[in-house]
Tab-separated table of C-alpha atoms and ligand atoms in Angstrom:
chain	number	residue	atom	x	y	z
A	1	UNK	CA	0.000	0.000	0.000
A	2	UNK	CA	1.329	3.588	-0.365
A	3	UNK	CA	1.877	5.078	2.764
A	4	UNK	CA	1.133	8.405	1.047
A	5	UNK	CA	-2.305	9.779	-0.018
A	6	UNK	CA	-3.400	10.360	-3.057
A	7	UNK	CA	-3.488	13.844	-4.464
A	8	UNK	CA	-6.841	14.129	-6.736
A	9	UNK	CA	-7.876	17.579	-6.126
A	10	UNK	CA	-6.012	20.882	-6.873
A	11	UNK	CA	-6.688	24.605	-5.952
A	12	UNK	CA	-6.139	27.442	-8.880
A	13	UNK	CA	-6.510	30.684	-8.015
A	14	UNK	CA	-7.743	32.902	-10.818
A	15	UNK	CA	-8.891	36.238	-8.426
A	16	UNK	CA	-6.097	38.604	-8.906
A	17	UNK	CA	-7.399	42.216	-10.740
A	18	UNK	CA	-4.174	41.796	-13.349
A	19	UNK	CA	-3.562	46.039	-12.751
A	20	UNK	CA	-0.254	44.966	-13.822
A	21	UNK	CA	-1.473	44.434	-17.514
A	22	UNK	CA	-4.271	47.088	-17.752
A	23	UNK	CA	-5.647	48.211	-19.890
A	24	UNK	CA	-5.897	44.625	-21.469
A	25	UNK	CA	-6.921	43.188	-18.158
A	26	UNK	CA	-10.131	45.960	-18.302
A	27	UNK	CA	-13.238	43.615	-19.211
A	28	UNK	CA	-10.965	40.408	-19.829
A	29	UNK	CA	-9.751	38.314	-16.841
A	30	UNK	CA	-5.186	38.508	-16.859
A	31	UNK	CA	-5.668	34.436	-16.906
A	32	UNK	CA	-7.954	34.656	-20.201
A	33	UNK	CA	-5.328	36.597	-21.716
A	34	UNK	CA	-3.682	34.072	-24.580
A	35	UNK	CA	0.055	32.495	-24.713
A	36	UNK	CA	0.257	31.600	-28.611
A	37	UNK	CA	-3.992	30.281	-28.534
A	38	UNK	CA	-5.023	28.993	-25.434
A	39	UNK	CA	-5.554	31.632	-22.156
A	40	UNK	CA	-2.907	31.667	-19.619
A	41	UNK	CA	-5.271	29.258	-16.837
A	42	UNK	CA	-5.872	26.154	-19.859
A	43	UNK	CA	-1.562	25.850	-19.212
A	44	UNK	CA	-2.492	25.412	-15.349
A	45	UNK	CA	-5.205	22.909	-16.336
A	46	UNK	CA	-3.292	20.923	-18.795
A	47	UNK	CA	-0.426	20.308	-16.010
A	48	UNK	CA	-2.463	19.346	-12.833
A	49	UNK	CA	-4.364	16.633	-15.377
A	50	UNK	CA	-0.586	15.785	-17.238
A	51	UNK	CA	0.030	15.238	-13.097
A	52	UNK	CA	-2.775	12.687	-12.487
A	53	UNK	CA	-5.646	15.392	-10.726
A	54	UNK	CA	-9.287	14.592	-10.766
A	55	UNK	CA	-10.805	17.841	-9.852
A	56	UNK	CA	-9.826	21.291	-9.912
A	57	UNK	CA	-10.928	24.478	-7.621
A	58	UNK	CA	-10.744	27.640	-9.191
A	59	UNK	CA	-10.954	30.284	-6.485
A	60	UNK	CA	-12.328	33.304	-8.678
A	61	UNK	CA	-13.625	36.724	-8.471
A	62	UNK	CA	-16.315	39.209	-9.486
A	63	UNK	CA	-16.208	39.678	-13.178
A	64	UNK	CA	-14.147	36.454	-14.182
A	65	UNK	CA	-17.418	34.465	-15.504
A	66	UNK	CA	-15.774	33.875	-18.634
A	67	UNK	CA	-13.374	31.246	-17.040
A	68	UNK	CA	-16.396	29.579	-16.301
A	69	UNK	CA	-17.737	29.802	-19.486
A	70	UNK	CA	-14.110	28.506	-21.099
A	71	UNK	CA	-14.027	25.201	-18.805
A	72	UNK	CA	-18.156	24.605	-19.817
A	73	UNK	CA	-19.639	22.934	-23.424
A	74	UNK	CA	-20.550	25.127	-26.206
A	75	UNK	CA	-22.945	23.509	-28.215
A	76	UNK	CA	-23.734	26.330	-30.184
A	77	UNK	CA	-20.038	26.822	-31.352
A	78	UNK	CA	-19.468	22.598	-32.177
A	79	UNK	CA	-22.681	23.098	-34.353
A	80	UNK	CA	-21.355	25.780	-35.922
A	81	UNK	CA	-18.272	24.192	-36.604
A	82	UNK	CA	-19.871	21.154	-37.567
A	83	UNK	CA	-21.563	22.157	-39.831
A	84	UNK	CA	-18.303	23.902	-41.376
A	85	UNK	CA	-16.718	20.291	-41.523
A	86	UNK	CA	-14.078	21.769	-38.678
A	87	UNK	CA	-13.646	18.606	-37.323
A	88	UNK	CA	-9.496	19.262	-35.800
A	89	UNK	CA	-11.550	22.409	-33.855
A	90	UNK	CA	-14.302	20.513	-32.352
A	91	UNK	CA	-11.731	17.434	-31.439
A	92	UNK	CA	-9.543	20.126	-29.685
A	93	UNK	CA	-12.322	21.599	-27.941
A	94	UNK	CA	-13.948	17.888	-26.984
A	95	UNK	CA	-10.486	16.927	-25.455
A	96	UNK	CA	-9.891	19.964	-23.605
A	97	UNK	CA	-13.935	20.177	-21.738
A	98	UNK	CA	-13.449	18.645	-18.393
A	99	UNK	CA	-15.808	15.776	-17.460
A	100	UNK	CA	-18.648	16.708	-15.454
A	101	UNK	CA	-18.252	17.483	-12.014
A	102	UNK	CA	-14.763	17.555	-12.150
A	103	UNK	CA	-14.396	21.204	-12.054
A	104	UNK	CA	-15.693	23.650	-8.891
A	105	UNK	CA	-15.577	27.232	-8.798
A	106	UNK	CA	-15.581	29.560	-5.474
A	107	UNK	CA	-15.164	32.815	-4.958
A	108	UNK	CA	-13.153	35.175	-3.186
A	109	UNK	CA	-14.868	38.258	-1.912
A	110	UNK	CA	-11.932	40.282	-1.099
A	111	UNK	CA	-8.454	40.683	-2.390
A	112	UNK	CA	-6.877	39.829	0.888
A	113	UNK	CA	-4.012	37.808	-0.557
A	114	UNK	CA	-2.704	34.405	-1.673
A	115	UNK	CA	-3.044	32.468	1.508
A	116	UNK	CA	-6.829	33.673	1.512
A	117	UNK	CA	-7.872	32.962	-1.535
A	118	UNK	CA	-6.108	29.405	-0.921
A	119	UNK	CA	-8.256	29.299	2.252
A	120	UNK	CA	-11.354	29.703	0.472
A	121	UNK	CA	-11.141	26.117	-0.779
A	122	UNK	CA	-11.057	24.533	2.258
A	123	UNK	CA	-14.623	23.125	2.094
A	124	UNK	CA	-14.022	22.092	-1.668
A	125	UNK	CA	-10.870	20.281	-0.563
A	126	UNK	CA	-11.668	18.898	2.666
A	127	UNK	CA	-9.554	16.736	4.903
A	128	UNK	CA	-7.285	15.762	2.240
A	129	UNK	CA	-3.672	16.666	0.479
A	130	UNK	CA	-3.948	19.069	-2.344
A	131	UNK	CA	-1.944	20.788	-4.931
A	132	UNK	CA	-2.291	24.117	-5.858
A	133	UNK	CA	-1.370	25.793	-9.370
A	134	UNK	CA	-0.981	29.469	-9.563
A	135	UNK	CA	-1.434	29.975	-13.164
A	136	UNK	CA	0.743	32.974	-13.631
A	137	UNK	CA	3.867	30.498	-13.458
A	138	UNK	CA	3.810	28.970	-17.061
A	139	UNK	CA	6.007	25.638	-17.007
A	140	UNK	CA	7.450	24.967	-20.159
A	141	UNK	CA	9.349	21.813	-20.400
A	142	UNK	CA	9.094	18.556	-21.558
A	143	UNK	CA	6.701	17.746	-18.835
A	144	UNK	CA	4.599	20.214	-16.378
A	145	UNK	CA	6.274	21.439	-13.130
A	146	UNK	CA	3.645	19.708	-10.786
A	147	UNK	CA	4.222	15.616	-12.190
A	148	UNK	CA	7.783	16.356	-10.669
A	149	UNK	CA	6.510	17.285	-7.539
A	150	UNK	CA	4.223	14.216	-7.393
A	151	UNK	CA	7.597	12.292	-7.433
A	152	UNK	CA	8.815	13.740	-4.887
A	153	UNK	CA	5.594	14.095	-2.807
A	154	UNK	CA	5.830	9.923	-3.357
A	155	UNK	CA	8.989	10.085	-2.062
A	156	UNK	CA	9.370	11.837	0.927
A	157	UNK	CA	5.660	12.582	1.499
A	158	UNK	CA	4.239	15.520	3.760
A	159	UNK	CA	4.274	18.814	1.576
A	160	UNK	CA	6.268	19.309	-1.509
A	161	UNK	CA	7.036	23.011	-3.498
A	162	UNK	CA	8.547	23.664	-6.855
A	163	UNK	CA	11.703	25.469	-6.425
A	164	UNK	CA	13.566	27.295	-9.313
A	165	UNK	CA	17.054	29.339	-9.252
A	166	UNK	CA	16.849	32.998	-9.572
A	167	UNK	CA	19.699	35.915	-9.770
A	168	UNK	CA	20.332	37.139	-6.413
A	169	UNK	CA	18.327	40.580	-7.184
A	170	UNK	CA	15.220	38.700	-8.043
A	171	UNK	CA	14.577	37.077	-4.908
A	172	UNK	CA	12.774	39.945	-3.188
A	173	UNK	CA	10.191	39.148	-6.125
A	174	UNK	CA	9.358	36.043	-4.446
A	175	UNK	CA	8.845	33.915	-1.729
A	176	UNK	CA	12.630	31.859	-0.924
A	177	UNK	CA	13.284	28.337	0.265
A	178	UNK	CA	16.309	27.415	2.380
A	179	UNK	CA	18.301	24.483	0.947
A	180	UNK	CA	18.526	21.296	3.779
A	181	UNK	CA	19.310	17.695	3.061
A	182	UNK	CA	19.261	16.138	-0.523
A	183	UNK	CA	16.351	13.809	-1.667
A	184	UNK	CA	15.989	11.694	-4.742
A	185	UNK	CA	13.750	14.197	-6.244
A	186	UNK	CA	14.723	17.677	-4.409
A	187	UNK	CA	15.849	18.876	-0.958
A	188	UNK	CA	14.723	19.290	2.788
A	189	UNK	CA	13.229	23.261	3.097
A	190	UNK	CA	14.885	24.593	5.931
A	191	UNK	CA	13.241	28.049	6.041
A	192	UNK	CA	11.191	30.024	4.336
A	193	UNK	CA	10.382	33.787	3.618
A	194	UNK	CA	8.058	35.731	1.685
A	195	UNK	CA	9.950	38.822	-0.363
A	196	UNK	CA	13.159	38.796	1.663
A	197	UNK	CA	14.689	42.350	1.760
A	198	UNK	CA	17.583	42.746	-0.236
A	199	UNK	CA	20.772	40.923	1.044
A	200	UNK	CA	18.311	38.798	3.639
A	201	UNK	CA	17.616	35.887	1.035
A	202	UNK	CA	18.427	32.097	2.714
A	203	UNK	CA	19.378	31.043	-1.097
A	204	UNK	CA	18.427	31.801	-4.585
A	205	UNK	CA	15.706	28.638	-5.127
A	206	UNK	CA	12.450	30.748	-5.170
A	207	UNK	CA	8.724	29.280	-4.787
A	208	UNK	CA	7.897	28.622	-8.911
A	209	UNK	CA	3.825	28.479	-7.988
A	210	UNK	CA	3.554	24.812	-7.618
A	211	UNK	CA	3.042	23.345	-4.378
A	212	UNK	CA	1.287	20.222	-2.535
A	213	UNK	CA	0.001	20.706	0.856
A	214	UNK	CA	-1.711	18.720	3.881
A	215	UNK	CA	-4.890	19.428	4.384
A	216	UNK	CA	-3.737	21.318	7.735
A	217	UNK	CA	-2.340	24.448	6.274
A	218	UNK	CA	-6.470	25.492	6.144
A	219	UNK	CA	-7.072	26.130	9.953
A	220	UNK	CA	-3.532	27.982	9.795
A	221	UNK	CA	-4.712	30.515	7.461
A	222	UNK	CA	-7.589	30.657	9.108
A	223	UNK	CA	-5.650	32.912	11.416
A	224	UNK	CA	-2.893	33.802	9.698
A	225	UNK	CA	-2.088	37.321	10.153
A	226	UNK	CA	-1.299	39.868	7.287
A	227	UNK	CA	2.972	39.804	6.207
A	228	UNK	CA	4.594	41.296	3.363
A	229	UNK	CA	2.594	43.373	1.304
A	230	UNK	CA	0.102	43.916	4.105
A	231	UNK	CA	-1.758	40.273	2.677
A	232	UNK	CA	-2.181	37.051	4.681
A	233	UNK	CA	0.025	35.236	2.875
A	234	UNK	CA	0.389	31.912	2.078
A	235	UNK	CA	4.498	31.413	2.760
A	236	UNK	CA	3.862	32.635	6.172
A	237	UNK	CA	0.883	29.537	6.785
A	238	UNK	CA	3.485	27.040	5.756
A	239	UNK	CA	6.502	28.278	7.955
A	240	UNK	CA	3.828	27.734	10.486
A	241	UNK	CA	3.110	24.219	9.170
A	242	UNK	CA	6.921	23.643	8.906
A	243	UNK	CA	6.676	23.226	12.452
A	244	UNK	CA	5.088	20.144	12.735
A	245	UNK	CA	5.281	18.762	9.519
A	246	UNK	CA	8.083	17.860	6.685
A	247	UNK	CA	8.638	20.546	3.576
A	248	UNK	CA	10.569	19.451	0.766
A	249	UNK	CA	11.585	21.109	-2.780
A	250	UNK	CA	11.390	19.896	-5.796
A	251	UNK	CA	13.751	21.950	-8.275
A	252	UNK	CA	11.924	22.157	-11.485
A	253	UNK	CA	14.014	20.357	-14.623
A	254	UNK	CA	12.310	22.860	-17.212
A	255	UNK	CA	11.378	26.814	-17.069
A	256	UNK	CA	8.716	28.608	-15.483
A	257	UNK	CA	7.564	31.949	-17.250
A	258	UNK	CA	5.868	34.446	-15.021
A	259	UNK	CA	3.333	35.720	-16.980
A	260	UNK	CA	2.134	37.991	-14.122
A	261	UNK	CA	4.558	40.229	-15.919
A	262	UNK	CA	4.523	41.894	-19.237
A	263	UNK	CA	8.400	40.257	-19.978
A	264	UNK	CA	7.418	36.463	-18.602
A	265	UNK	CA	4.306	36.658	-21.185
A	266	UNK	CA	5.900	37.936	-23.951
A	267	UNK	CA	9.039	35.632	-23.413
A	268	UNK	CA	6.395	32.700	-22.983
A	269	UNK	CA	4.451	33.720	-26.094
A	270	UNK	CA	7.348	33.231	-27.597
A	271	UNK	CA	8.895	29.651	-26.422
A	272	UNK	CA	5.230	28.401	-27.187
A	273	UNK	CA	5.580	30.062	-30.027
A	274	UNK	CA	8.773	28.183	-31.381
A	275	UNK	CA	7.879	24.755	-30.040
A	276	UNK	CA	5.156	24.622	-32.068
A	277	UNK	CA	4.822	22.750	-35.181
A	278	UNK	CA	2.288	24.439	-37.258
A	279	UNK	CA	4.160	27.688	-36.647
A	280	UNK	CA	7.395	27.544	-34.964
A	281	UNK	CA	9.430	27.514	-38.319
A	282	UNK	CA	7.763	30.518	-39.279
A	283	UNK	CA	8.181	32.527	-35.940
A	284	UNK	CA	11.626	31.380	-35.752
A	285	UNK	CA	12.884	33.013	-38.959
A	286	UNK	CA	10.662	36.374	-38.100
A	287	UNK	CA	11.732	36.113	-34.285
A	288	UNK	CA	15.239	35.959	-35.877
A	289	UNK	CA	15.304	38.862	-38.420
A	290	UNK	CA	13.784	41.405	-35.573
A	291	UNK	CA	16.878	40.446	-33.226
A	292	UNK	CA	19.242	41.297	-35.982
A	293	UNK	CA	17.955	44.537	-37.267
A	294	UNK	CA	17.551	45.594	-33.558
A	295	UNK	CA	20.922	44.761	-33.232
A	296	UNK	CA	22.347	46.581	-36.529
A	297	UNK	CA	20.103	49.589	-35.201
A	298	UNK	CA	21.923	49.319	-31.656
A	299	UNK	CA	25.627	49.597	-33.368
A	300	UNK	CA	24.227	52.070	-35.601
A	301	UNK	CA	23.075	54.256	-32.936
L	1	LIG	C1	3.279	34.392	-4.866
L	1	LIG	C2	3.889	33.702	-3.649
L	1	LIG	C3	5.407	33.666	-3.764
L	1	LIG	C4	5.805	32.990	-5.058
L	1	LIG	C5	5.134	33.696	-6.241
L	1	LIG	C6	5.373	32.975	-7.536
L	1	LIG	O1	3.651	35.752	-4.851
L	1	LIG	O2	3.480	34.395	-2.489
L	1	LIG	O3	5.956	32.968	-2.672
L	1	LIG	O4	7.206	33.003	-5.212
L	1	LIG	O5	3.704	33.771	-6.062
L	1	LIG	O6	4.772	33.702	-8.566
L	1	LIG	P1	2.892	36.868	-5.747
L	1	LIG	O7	3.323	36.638	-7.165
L	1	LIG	O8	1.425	36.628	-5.556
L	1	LIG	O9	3.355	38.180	-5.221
């Protein structure tokens, strides 16, 4: 028997406002927004199923139906392509519905920060491990961030994060991991710290947005207090859970785009862009010919 439980069920939060990508993010959710042709949160989806999850919990806000509305049927669009003889559309839109009932929604009245919004799925979780996606962080590799953690989660049980290496200036972007004893599949988490100040940074792995967690974590944030940022975040819970139960890291093999931020989407548009096969050859060659006129214009100048 596995002396581990299963993790079916995973928490995405979809309720941030996206002011960093206004005025696009105006009447159309920041996770709708598209990386080559599927919205940012599909990415998220596509990686907890790739990782063996059975239902997903978006944790969503006022005016964010339309996430909804991408995860439901269309029967009116499949009879319109239908009858167009689409039939590549309609598979691609048949493999990509969930099954029913595998897919709740909840919402979060208040922007009080990530380890709210994770605590408003506690009743959709219940007393079970979870893992929880935030869809920002784009993996690209040749498989998703959160299968990796699974390993490790098999491994050394308790509660796993995704861990990737940033330059020393970036960590005050983040939350930070200490680096303990090596596992098969990652590390021991000695400490942990939401946007260390500059200098104050325990190493350079940073939390990538993947994470499993014991059901526990939920009566934490219950009373979690407000840290950096003035939100009740969600680093803070788990230092608290550190104290009674294991954290390990799981250093993630490919590369995570943060597409919370104009670069990280552009720079993902583009590495989707190029690994695809209807139109990476294409990109490739225009992608190419804009780097070297910029450059000629830079020696010019
Ligand atoms: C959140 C987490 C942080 C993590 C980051 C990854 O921060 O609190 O620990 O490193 O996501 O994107 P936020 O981006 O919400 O400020």
């Amino acid at each position: 028997m596995n002396r581990v439980r299963t993790v079916r069920k995973a928490v995405i939060p979809v309720a941030g406002n996206g002011t960093r990508f206004l005025p696009a993010t105006k009447a159309v959710p920041k996770e709708m927004l598209t990386i080559v042709d599927r919205p940012v949160v599909q990415y998220a989806v596509d990686e907890a199923r790739q990782a063996g999850i059975e239902h997903i919990v978006f944790v969503t806000s006022r005016n964010k139906q339309v996430i909804e509305d991408h995860f439901d049927d269309a029967p009116e669009l499949i009879s319109s392509l239908s009858r167009s003889g689409k039939k590549a559309q309609i598979s691609e839109l048949e493999a990509m519905l969930p099954a029913a009932g595998s897919v709740s929604f909840t919402r979060q009245q208040a922007p009080l920060g990530l380890g709210h919004a994770v605590w408003c799925a506690r009743d959709l979780i219940g007393d079970e491990p979870f893992a929880l996606l935030l869809p920002d962080m784009v993996s690209f590799g040749a498989r998703g961030c959160l299968a990796g953690l699974m390993d490790l989660y098999n491994e050394a049980g308790g509660n796993v994060v995704g861990v990737e290496q940033c330059a020393p200036e970036e960590a005050s972007k983040y939350g930070i991991v200490g680096k303990g004893e090596t596992a098969r599949h990652g590390f021991a988490v000695t400490e942990m710290v939401e946007k260390p100040a500059a200098g104050k940074a325990p190493s350079n792995y940073y939390l990538n947005g993947r994470y499993i967690l014991q059901p526990e974590i939920f009566s934490i944030l219950a009373h979690q207090t407000r840290g950096a940022g003035n939100e009740i975040q969600l680093t803070d819970g788990m230092l608290t859970l550190s104290q009674s139960q294991s954290f390990h890291a799981h250093p993630y093999e490919g590369r995570t785009f943060d597409c919370g931020a104009k670069q990280g989407f552009i720079e993902a548009n583009v590495a989707f862009a190029l690994a695809r096969a209807d139109i990476g050859d294409l990109v490739f060659e225009s992608v190419r010919d804009m780097v070297l006129s910029h450059e000629s214009r830079i020696r010019a100048a």
